[in-house]
Every structure is written in C-alpha cells, then in structure tokens.
Amino acid sequence: MKILEKMETFIVLAECSSFTETAKRLFCSQPTISNHIQHLEELFKTTLFLRTGKSVQLTKQGEVLLEYAKQMTFLVEEAAIKIKKVSQQDSVLSVYVSNYIAGYFFSDILSHFHTEFPKQLLEIYTYCYDDLVRCLREGRTNVAFMPIYQEDEYIRSQYDITVLFEDDFPLILPIDHAWSSRKVLYCRDLHNETILLPQSPYLQQYITKQVEKQHVKVRFLQMSNFEMIKQAVKSKLGIAFLPYTTVINDIKHGGLQARSVSSLNLTRTNGFAVRKNTKLTPAETAFCQDVERYFLTSRNSLLL
C-alpha cells in the first residue's frame, strides 16, 4: 500500500500545486509530502514537479504519471466496490423488474416472499422494458421479471423464459361512452376513433398491427404509461387497449369500463428471463420459485 499512498500524495499535489495545502488535505507534515514525491522521482528516475517559489508545476513526465496514478486509484476503488458486492451477495438479493409487474403485482409478491423468507434482504430495481433489457445486456443481472415479446429476438435467443401469466387487453372506455349500451362491439366500430398507445415500442407495434389487420382506419396517439392513458380515457381524449389488471379498481369504482371487440383478441405474455447457461444464486432461485408459486395460486383472482 506504500506506493498507493505515495500516488495519492502525488495526485493531491498535482491538483493544488502546493506542499502546504497538500499537507493540510492529507493531514500530514510537509516533510512527509516531500519524502513521498522524492521516492516517486527516484522510482521513475525523473523529475515530476518544477518548483517555483511556494508552488509547483507538473513536468511533462509528471503529466504522464498523473494519468496512470488516477487509473490506479480508480481501479482500487472499483475493486473495493466489487469485493463489497460479492461479499453481500449472500445477504442481499437484487431484483430487476419491469415497471408494470412491480407496480401491479410486487406489493403482494414481496409480502408473500417476506413471509416465506423473513431474513432475506431485497433490493428492488424497476425499469421500463427497454432499460430492463439494457441491464441484462450490460450484465447487471442474470434474471429479470418482465413482459415477454415474441419480436424481441435477443431475449428469446439468449435467455430461458418462464411464463408466469398472460394479460388480456380489452378495449377501455369512459363509463358513459356511447357504446355502453351495445351488446357487441365490432372492429368496424373503431373506424376514425383515437386509440391511445403506451410508449413501449413492442406494445405499440403489436396493437397497431392487430388493429390494422382489421382494415379499419384509426388515429393513434402516444401517451407515457398505462396510468396516464387511463386518465386520458376518463377525460375522453381517446380509447385504449390496456391490460385488464391495470383497470380492475377503476371498473369496480365506476371510473372506466372494459369491453371485448369481436375478432380482436389482444394478449401479452409475462414471465422472467434467466441468462442461458447461468447458475442462479440460492437466493435468486428461491425468489423465482416463490414468484412462480404466487402466480400459480393467485392467477385466477388476479386476472379474474
């Protein structure tokens, strides 16, 4: 550690250009600072600083060493972080999950898991779909709870998929919509209507393709997320196809209504993806198994 200590002295002196200030920052004497720099200059057989009165200035050789000295300290700090993370793996479980699954299911799931494993500490990270895929690509996690899209070839080819449940996407209307009294809705009824879409590129592509297959002309308008879309539908800015789970409470309280459209059946698969040829930690395995059990026992009541 002696060389690292001297490198730290070198970096601080390069930053403040003063032996006095460097000694203050490092809580040591000026002779100690001078000794560190002298040892480095002897080690590299060069002059690292030009001394002009009370201040010093890096030589060209000193500038080269400064770059490597910073890399050394960065690597030491990075190693400390990674060592700490490895040390905590057995005690803290990091869970990566989509905003949708976290927002509508994880309250019950986490309560259920805590009952089964009360001593297990959890870190929950929630992301939109694209950011969650980025986390997987960057190796931040080997498992993620997320929607599963047939069109996403990367997830399909690089990960083993376990399906947890499927979403139905009925047509969501204001409670007093003109179609409220209709017994049956047909695809042609959507002609010239404004359909609100979430930001997710995969969902946008899926919904627009399914509607366009019916040869009806509609206006598509993008909103940020499911909650914003619900508010927009209530304000009569358009209608939308949303997961039934997201509107259960609104329907119960009379804020929205869900209707099926003849010949138009929109669904989405949800589950978790595990990187192929990867052995999960005992904590990760236990969490995945508990989530599977949760959906097996709760699917009917959750999806009605």
mmCIF file of C-alpha atoms in Angstrom:
data_model
loop_
_atom_site.group_PDB
_atom_site.id
_atom_site.type_symbol
_atom_site.label_atom_id
_atom_site.label_comp_id
_atom_site.label_asym_id
_atom_site.label_seq_id
_atom_site.Cartn_x
_atom_site.Cartn_y
_atom_site.Cartn_z
ATOM 1 C CA MET A 1 0.000 0.000 0.000
ATOM 2 C CA LYS A 2 3.030 2.319 0.307
ATOM 3 C CA ILE A 3 3.117 3.027 -3.440
ATOM 4 C CA LEU A 4 -0.623 3.774 -3.439
ATOM 5 C CA GLU A 5 -0.179 6.191 -0.543
ATOM 6 C CA LYS A 6 2.574 7.983 -2.441
ATOM 7 C CA MET A 7 0.416 8.082 -5.580
ATOM 8 C CA GLU A 8 -2.388 9.695 -3.579
ATOM 9 C CA THR A 9 0.065 12.336 -2.352
ATOM 10 C CA PHE A 10 1.221 12.881 -5.937
ATOM 11 C CA ILE A 11 -2.363 13.341 -7.225
ATOM 12 C CA VAL A 12 -3.314 15.815 -4.496
ATOM 13 C CA LEU A 13 -0.125 17.848 -5.025
ATOM 14 C CA ALA A 14 -0.777 17.924 -8.760
ATOM 15 C CA GLU A 15 -4.274 19.259 -8.073
ATOM 16 C CA CYS A 16 -3.436 22.011 -5.589
ATOM 17 C CA SER A 17 0.185 22.835 -6.656
ATOM 18 C CA SER A 18 1.179 23.500 -3.044
ATOM 19 C CA PHE A 19 3.056 21.389 -0.500
ATOM 20 C CA THR A 20 1.372 23.311 2.324
ATOM 21 C CA GLU A 21 -2.140 22.751 1.001
ATOM 22 C CA THR A 22 -1.391 19.100 0.211
ATOM 23 C CA ALA A 23 -0.216 18.523 3.786
ATOM 24 C CA LYS A 24 -3.431 20.094 5.102
ATOM 25 C CA ARG A 25 -5.655 17.940 2.887
ATOM 26 C CA LEU A 26 -3.836 14.725 3.784
ATOM 27 C CA PHE A 27 -3.421 15.610 7.471
ATOM 28 C CA CYS A 28 0.329 15.093 7.480
ATOM 29 C CA SER A 29 3.517 17.170 7.570
ATOM 30 C CA GLN A 30 5.174 18.917 4.631
ATOM 31 C CA PRO A 31 8.358 16.807 5.049
ATOM 32 C CA THR A 32 6.180 13.692 4.582
ATOM 33 C CA ILE A 33 4.831 15.125 1.321
ATOM 34 C CA SER A 34 8.333 15.943 0.134
ATOM 35 C CA ASN A 35 9.510 12.450 1.079
ATOM 36 C CA HIS A 36 6.711 10.806 -0.932
ATOM 37 C CA ILE A 37 7.451 12.840 -4.033
ATOM 38 C CA GLN A 38 11.190 12.228 -3.689
ATOM 39 C CA HIS A 39 10.644 8.468 -3.525
ATOM 40 C CA LEU A 40 8.477 8.573 -6.664
ATOM 41 C CA GLU A 41 11.059 10.607 -8.541
ATOM 42 C CA GLU A 42 13.728 8.109 -7.522
ATOM 43 C CA LEU A 43 11.500 5.212 -8.538
ATOM 44 C CA PHE A 44 10.812 6.618 -12.019
ATOM 45 C CA LYS A 45 14.233 8.272 -12.328
ATOM 46 C CA THR A 46 12.754 11.595 -13.416
ATOM 47 C CA THR A 47 11.615 14.987 -12.154
ATOM 48 C CA LEU A 48 7.876 15.110 -11.598
ATOM 49 C CA PHE A 49 7.440 18.726 -10.446
ATOM 50 C CA LEU A 50 9.102 22.037 -11.190
ATOM 51 C CA ARG A 51 9.354 24.068 -8.003
ATOM 52 C CA THR A 52 8.776 27.832 -8.389
ATOM 53 C CA GLY A 53 8.692 29.555 -5.038
ATOM 54 C CA LYS A 54 5.866 28.185 -2.894
ATOM 55 C CA SER A 55 4.071 26.500 -5.792
ATOM 56 C CA VAL A 56 4.907 23.530 -8.001
ATOM 57 C CA GLN A 57 4.026 22.602 -11.561
ATOM 58 C CA LEU A 58 3.916 19.193 -13.227
ATOM 59 C CA THR A 59 6.629 18.354 -15.725
ATOM 60 C CA LYS A 60 5.700 16.502 -18.915
ATOM 61 C CA GLN A 61 6.835 13.307 -17.224
ATOM 62 C CA GLY A 62 4.648 14.201 -14.246
ATOM 63 C CA GLU A 63 1.636 14.644 -16.528
ATOM 64 C CA VAL A 64 2.149 11.129 -17.885
ATOM 65 C CA LEU A 65 2.379 9.662 -14.388
ATOM 66 C CA LEU A 66 -0.721 11.598 -13.265
ATOM 67 C CA GLU A 67 -2.834 9.836 -15.861
ATOM 68 C CA TYR A 68 -1.708 6.411 -14.668
ATOM 69 C CA ALA A 69 -1.904 7.374 -10.993
ATOM 70 C CA LYS A 70 -5.580 8.276 -11.437
ATOM 71 C CA GLN A 71 -6.215 4.966 -13.198
ATOM 72 C CA MET A 72 -4.566 3.123 -10.311
ATOM 73 C CA THR A 73 -6.720 4.802 -7.676
ATOM 74 C CA PHE A 74 -9.828 4.268 -9.794
ATOM 75 C CA LEU A 75 -9.066 0.556 -10.140
ATOM 76 C CA VAL A 76 -8.523 0.225 -6.395
ATOM 77 C CA GLU A 77 -11.868 1.934 -5.708
ATOM 78 C CA GLU A 78 -13.613 -0.220 -8.317
ATOM 79 C CA ALA A 79 -12.102 -3.365 -6.804
ATOM 80 C CA ALA A 80 -13.325 -2.327 -3.358
ATOM 81 C CA ILE A 81 -16.872 -1.844 -4.695
ATOM 82 C CA LYS A 82 -16.900 -5.210 -6.472
ATOM 83 C CA ILE A 83 -15.442 -7.015 -3.464
ATOM 84 C CA LYS A 84 -18.136 -5.470 -1.279
ATOM 85 C CA LYS A 85 -20.810 -6.504 -3.767
ATOM 86 C CA VAL A 86 -19.541 -10.098 -3.839
ATOM 87 C CA SER A 87 -19.422 -10.141 -0.045
ATOM 88 C CA GLN A 88 -23.048 -9.010 0.104
ATOM 89 C CA GLN A 89 -24.385 -11.443 -2.494
ATOM 90 C CA ASP A 90 -25.405 -13.991 0.094
ATOM 91 C CA SER A 91 -27.151 -11.388 2.269
ATOM 92 C CA VAL A 92 -28.750 -9.001 -0.262
ATOM 93 C CA LEU A 93 -30.797 -10.086 -3.278
ATOM 94 C CA SER A 94 -31.090 -7.592 -6.160
ATOM 95 C CA VAL A 95 -34.322 -7.991 -8.136
ATOM 96 C CA TYR A 96 -34.781 -6.396 -11.572
ATOM 97 C CA VAL A 97 -38.380 -5.991 -12.670
ATOM 98 C CA SER A 98 -40.463 -4.069 -15.190
ATOM 99 C CA ASN A 99 -42.420 -1.026 -14.016
ATOM 100 C CA TYR A 100 -45.668 -2.790 -14.891
ATOM 101 C CA ILE A 101 -45.071 -6.010 -12.927
ATOM 102 C CA ALA A 102 -43.618 -4.079 -9.993
ATOM 103 C CA GLY A 103 -46.475 -1.582 -9.901
ATOM 104 C CA TYR A 104 -49.361 -4.027 -10.129
ATOM 105 C CA PHE A 105 -48.060 -7.247 -8.572
ATOM 106 C CA PHE A 106 -44.976 -6.757 -6.418
ATOM 107 C CA SER A 107 -46.765 -5.401 -3.380
ATOM 108 C CA ASP A 108 -48.385 -8.807 -2.887
ATOM 109 C CA ILE A 109 -45.353 -10.742 -4.157
ATOM 110 C CA LEU A 110 -42.906 -9.075 -1.771
ATOM 111 C CA SER A 111 -45.237 -9.561 1.159
ATOM 112 C CA HIS A 112 -45.607 -13.214 0.205
ATOM 113 C CA PHE A 113 -41.827 -13.687 -0.142
ATOM 114 C CA HIS A 114 -41.081 -11.908 3.138
ATOM 115 C CA THR A 115 -43.438 -14.285 4.910
ATOM 116 C CA GLU A 116 -41.548 -17.260 3.467
ATOM 117 C CA PHE A 117 -38.035 -15.789 3.839
ATOM 118 C CA PRO A 118 -38.162 -13.133 6.582
ATOM 119 C CA LYS A 119 -34.368 -12.801 6.888
ATOM 120 C CA GLN A 120 -33.666 -12.270 3.180
ATOM 121 C CA LEU A 121 -32.785 -8.644 2.333
ATOM 122 C CA LEU A 122 -34.006 -7.311 -1.031
ATOM 123 C CA GLU A 123 -33.024 -4.504 -3.387
ATOM 124 C CA ILE A 124 -35.712 -3.798 -5.992
ATOM 125 C CA TYR A 125 -34.816 -2.084 -9.285
ATOM 126 C CA THR A 126 -37.703 -1.124 -11.590
ATOM 127 C CA TYR A 127 -37.300 -0.104 -15.232
ATOM 128 C CA CYS A 128 -39.238 0.332 -18.446
ATOM 129 C CA TYR A 129 -38.831 -2.613 -20.817
ATOM 130 C CA ASP A 130 -36.023 -1.150 -22.945
ATOM 131 C CA ASP A 131 -33.959 -0.145 -19.896
ATOM 132 C CA LEU A 132 -34.513 -3.555 -18.337
ATOM 133 C CA VAL A 133 -33.157 -5.237 -21.481
ATOM 134 C CA ARG A 134 -30.176 -2.865 -21.305
ATOM 135 C CA CYS A 135 -29.500 -4.025 -17.733
ATOM 136 C CA LEU A 136 -29.450 -7.609 -18.962
ATOM 137 C CA ARG A 137 -27.146 -6.774 -21.879
ATOM 138 C CA GLU A 138 -24.732 -4.953 -19.569
ATOM 139 C CA GLY A 139 -24.602 -7.904 -17.184
ATOM 140 C CA ARG A 140 -26.076 -6.099 -14.179
ATOM 141 C CA THR A 141 -28.326 -9.078 -13.560
ATOM 142 C CA ASN A 142 -28.833 -12.594 -14.867
ATOM 143 C CA VAL A 143 -32.583 -12.674 -14.281
ATOM 144 C CA ALA A 144 -35.372 -10.157 -14.861
ATOM 145 C CA PHE A 145 -39.145 -10.175 -14.404
ATOM 146 C CA MET A 146 -40.682 -8.648 -17.493
ATOM 147 C CA PRO A 147 -43.139 -8.838 -20.395
ATOM 148 C CA ILE A 148 -42.066 -11.397 -22.989
ATOM 149 C CA TYR A 149 -42.353 -10.248 -26.603
ATOM 150 C CA GLN A 150 -42.093 -12.705 -29.475
ATOM 151 C CA GLU A 151 -40.448 -9.970 -31.563
ATOM 152 C CA ASP A 152 -37.516 -9.490 -29.167
ATOM 153 C CA GLU A 153 -35.045 -11.952 -30.679
ATOM 154 C CA TYR A 154 -32.271 -11.059 -28.216
ATOM 155 C CA ILE A 155 -34.302 -12.129 -25.173
ATOM 156 C CA ARG A 156 -35.693 -15.171 -26.947
ATOM 157 C CA SER A 157 -32.265 -16.408 -28.073
ATOM 158 C CA GLN A 158 -30.084 -15.543 -25.069
ATOM 159 C CA TYR A 159 -32.411 -16.308 -22.142
ATOM 160 C CA ASP A 160 -34.515 -19.168 -20.831
ATOM 161 C CA ILE A 161 -38.093 -17.966 -20.428
ATOM 162 C CA THR A 162 -40.524 -18.978 -17.701
ATOM 163 C CA VAL A 163 -44.084 -17.808 -18.319
ATOM 164 C CA LEU A 164 -45.923 -16.544 -15.229
ATOM 165 C CA PHE A 165 -49.198 -15.203 -16.623
ATOM 166 C CA GLU A 166 -50.876 -13.696 -19.667
ATOM 167 C CA ASP A 167 -52.595 -10.325 -19.890
ATOM 168 C CA ASP A 168 -55.838 -9.708 -21.733
ATOM 169 C CA PHE A 169 -56.028 -6.265 -23.371
ATOM 170 C CA PRO A 170 -59.739 -5.368 -23.580
ATOM 171 C CA LEU A 171 -60.964 -2.089 -25.025
ATOM 172 C CA ILE A 172 -61.154 0.545 -22.264
ATOM 173 C CA LEU A 173 -63.867 3.196 -22.485
ATOM 174 C CA PRO A 174 -65.196 6.033 -20.316
ATOM 175 C CA ILE A 175 -68.027 4.868 -18.099
ATOM 176 C CA ASP A 176 -70.597 6.963 -20.012
ATOM 177 C CA HIS A 177 -69.353 6.164 -23.519
ATOM 178 C CA ALA A 178 -71.943 5.944 -26.308
ATOM 179 C CA TRP A 179 -71.140 2.236 -26.727
ATOM 180 C CA SER A 180 -72.110 1.416 -23.155
ATOM 181 C CA SER A 181 -75.460 0.003 -24.170
ATOM 182 C CA ARG A 182 -74.118 -2.025 -27.075
ATOM 183 C CA LYS A 183 -74.195 -5.782 -26.557
ATOM 184 C CA VAL A 184 -71.458 -6.448 -29.110
ATOM 185 C CA LEU A 185 -68.645 -4.255 -30.451
ATOM 186 C CA TYR A 186 -67.137 -4.925 -33.866
ATOM 187 C CA CYS A 187 -63.807 -3.899 -35.347
ATOM 188 C CA ARG A 188 -65.590 -1.595 -37.792
ATOM 189 C CA ASP A 189 -66.841 0.410 -34.816
ATOM 190 C CA LEU A 190 -63.265 1.585 -34.251
ATOM 191 C CA HIS A 191 -63.240 3.476 -37.571
ATOM 192 C CA ASN A 192 -62.000 7.078 -37.085
ATOM 193 C CA GLU A 193 -61.574 6.577 -33.331
ATOM 194 C CA THR A 194 -58.488 7.804 -31.430
ATOM 195 C CA ILE A 195 -56.621 4.909 -29.822
ATOM 196 C CA LEU A 196 -54.140 5.789 -27.095
ATOM 197 C CA LEU A 197 -50.862 3.857 -27.019
ATOM 198 C CA PRO A 198 -48.141 3.446 -24.347
ATOM 199 C CA GLN A 199 -44.518 4.379 -25.085
ATOM 200 C CA SER A 200 -43.364 0.758 -25.325
ATOM 201 C CA PRO A 201 -42.281 0.180 -28.967
ATOM 202 C CA TYR A 202 -43.206 -3.502 -28.756
ATOM 203 C CA LEU A 203 -46.717 -2.816 -27.458
ATOM 204 C CA GLN A 204 -47.231 -0.027 -29.984
ATOM 205 C CA GLN A 205 -46.196 -2.321 -32.815
ATOM 206 C CA TYR A 206 -48.363 -5.173 -31.567
ATOM 207 C CA ILE A 207 -51.533 -3.117 -31.050
ATOM 208 C CA THR A 208 -51.232 -1.161 -34.291
ATOM 209 C CA LYS A 209 -50.629 -4.336 -36.321
ATOM 210 C CA GLN A 210 -53.609 -6.138 -34.810
ATOM 211 C CA VAL A 211 -55.902 -3.183 -35.466
ATOM 212 C CA GLU A 212 -54.599 -2.599 -38.989
ATOM 213 C CA LYS A 213 -55.240 -6.273 -39.813
ATOM 214 C CA GLN A 214 -58.929 -5.500 -39.377
ATOM 215 C CA HIS A 215 -58.738 -2.885 -42.164
ATOM 216 C CA VAL A 216 -60.136 -0.056 -40.075
ATOM 217 C CA LYS A 217 -58.773 3.477 -40.128
ATOM 218 C CA VAL A 218 -57.988 4.870 -36.682
ATOM 219 C CA ARG A 219 -55.855 7.627 -35.159
ATOM 220 C CA PHE A 220 -53.049 6.503 -32.849
ATOM 221 C CA LEU A 221 -51.876 8.850 -30.113
ATOM 222 C CA GLN A 222 -48.952 8.092 -27.778
ATOM 223 C CA MET A 223 -49.099 8.514 -24.012
ATOM 224 C CA SER A 224 -46.359 7.864 -21.457
ATOM 225 C CA ASN A 225 -47.736 4.902 -19.487
ATOM 226 C CA PHE A 226 -50.839 2.937 -18.515
ATOM 227 C CA GLU A 227 -51.822 5.280 -15.690
ATOM 228 C CA MET A 228 -51.663 8.331 -17.962
ATOM 229 C CA ILE A 229 -53.693 6.512 -20.597
ATOM 230 C CA LYS A 230 -56.400 5.698 -18.031
ATOM 231 C CA GLN A 231 -56.674 9.352 -17.071
ATOM 232 C CA ALA A 232 -56.816 10.358 -20.728
ATOM 233 C CA VAL A 233 -59.624 7.856 -21.397
ATOM 234 C CA LYS A 234 -61.572 9.211 -18.416
ATOM 235 C CA SER A 235 -61.126 12.697 -19.891
ATOM 236 C CA LYS A 236 -62.479 11.377 -23.216
ATOM 237 C CA LEU A 237 -59.288 12.072 -25.155
ATOM 238 C CA GLY A 238 -59.489 8.638 -26.722
ATOM 239 C CA ILE A 239 -59.976 4.939 -26.048
ATOM 240 C CA ALA A 240 -57.333 2.299 -25.395
ATOM 241 C CA PHE A 241 -56.410 -1.358 -25.181
ATOM 242 C CA LEU A 242 -54.943 -1.913 -21.711
ATOM 243 C CA PRO A 243 -54.099 -4.917 -19.521
ATOM 244 C CA TYR A 244 -57.209 -5.781 -17.558
ATOM 245 C CA THR A 245 -55.176 -5.846 -14.342
ATOM 246 C CA THR A 246 -54.481 -2.126 -14.659
ATOM 247 C CA VAL A 247 -58.165 -1.149 -14.725
ATOM 248 C CA ILE A 248 -59.757 -3.562 -12.227
ATOM 249 C CA ASN A 249 -60.081 -0.961 -9.494
ATOM 250 C CA ASP A 250 -61.288 1.731 -11.902
ATOM 251 C CA ILE A 251 -64.028 -0.589 -13.148
ATOM 252 C CA LYS A 252 -65.055 -1.523 -9.604
ATOM 253 C CA HIS A 253 -65.357 2.151 -8.665
ATOM 254 C CA GLY A 254 -67.223 3.117 -11.823
ATOM 255 C CA GLY A 255 -64.487 5.158 -13.490
ATOM 256 C CA LEU A 256 -63.969 3.033 -16.598
ATOM 257 C CA GLN A 257 -65.458 0.092 -18.451
ATOM 258 C CA ALA A 258 -63.804 -2.764 -20.313
ATOM 259 C CA ARG A 259 -65.344 -4.237 -23.450
ATOM 260 C CA SER A 260 -64.296 -7.004 -25.800
ATOM 261 C CA VAL A 261 -64.199 -6.370 -29.543
ATOM 262 C CA SER A 262 -65.338 -9.169 -31.822
ATOM 263 C CA SER A 263 -62.475 -10.735 -33.836
ATOM 264 C CA LEU A 264 -59.872 -8.720 -31.927
ATOM 265 C CA ASN A 265 -58.102 -10.640 -29.154
ATOM 266 C CA LEU A 266 -55.072 -8.829 -27.725
ATOM 267 C CA THR A 267 -52.878 -10.621 -25.172
ATOM 268 C CA ARG A 268 -49.369 -10.334 -23.745
ATOM 269 C CA THR A 269 -47.163 -12.894 -22.007
ATOM 270 C CA ASN A 270 -45.321 -12.013 -18.788
ATOM 271 C CA GLY A 271 -42.636 -14.003 -17.001
ATOM 272 C CA PHE A 272 -38.981 -13.996 -16.110
ATOM 273 C CA ALA A 273 -35.878 -14.391 -18.248
ATOM 274 C CA VAL A 274 -32.758 -16.181 -16.992
ATOM 275 C CA ARG A 275 -29.469 -15.916 -18.880
ATOM 276 C CA LYS A 276 -28.727 -19.243 -20.555
ATOM 277 C CA ASN A 277 -26.018 -21.456 -19.050
ATOM 278 C CA THR A 278 -26.070 -19.400 -15.850
ATOM 279 C CA LYS A 279 -26.424 -20.840 -12.376
ATOM 280 C CA LEU A 280 -28.550 -18.601 -10.182
ATOM 281 C CA THR A 281 -27.637 -17.982 -6.559
ATOM 282 C CA PRO A 282 -29.694 -19.808 -3.928
ATOM 283 C CA ALA A 283 -31.472 -16.530 -3.116
ATOM 284 C CA GLU A 284 -32.317 -15.870 -6.788
ATOM 285 C CA THR A 285 -33.598 -19.418 -7.206
ATOM 286 C CA ALA A 286 -35.752 -19.159 -4.088
ATOM 287 C CA PHE A 287 -37.250 -15.844 -5.234
ATOM 288 C CA CYS A 288 -38.060 -17.152 -8.730
ATOM 289 C CA GLN A 289 -39.683 -20.270 -7.318
ATOM 290 C CA ASP A 290 -41.723 -18.248 -4.845
ATOM 291 C CA VAL A 291 -42.941 -15.904 -7.597
ATOM 292 C CA GLU A 292 -43.970 -18.933 -9.675
ATOM 293 C CA ARG A 293 -45.941 -20.353 -6.735
ATOM 294 C CA TYR A 294 -47.557 -16.976 -6.154
ATOM 295 C CA PHE A 295 -48.908 -16.722 -9.692
ATOM 296 C CA LEU A 296 -49.998 -20.346 -9.756
ATOM 297 C CA THR A 297 -52.159 -19.808 -6.671
ATOM 298 C CA SER A 298 -53.244 -16.236 -7.428
ATOM 299 C CA ARG A 299 -53.713 -16.193 -11.215
ATOM 300 C CA ASN A 300 -57.471 -16.651 -11.211
ATOM 301 C CA SER A 301 -58.153 -13.938 -8.639
ATOM 302 C CA LEU A 302 -55.628 -11.526 -10.184
ATOM 303 C CA LEU A 303 -56.860 -11.847 -13.738
ATOM 304 C CA LEU A 304 -60.455 -12.546 -12.918
#
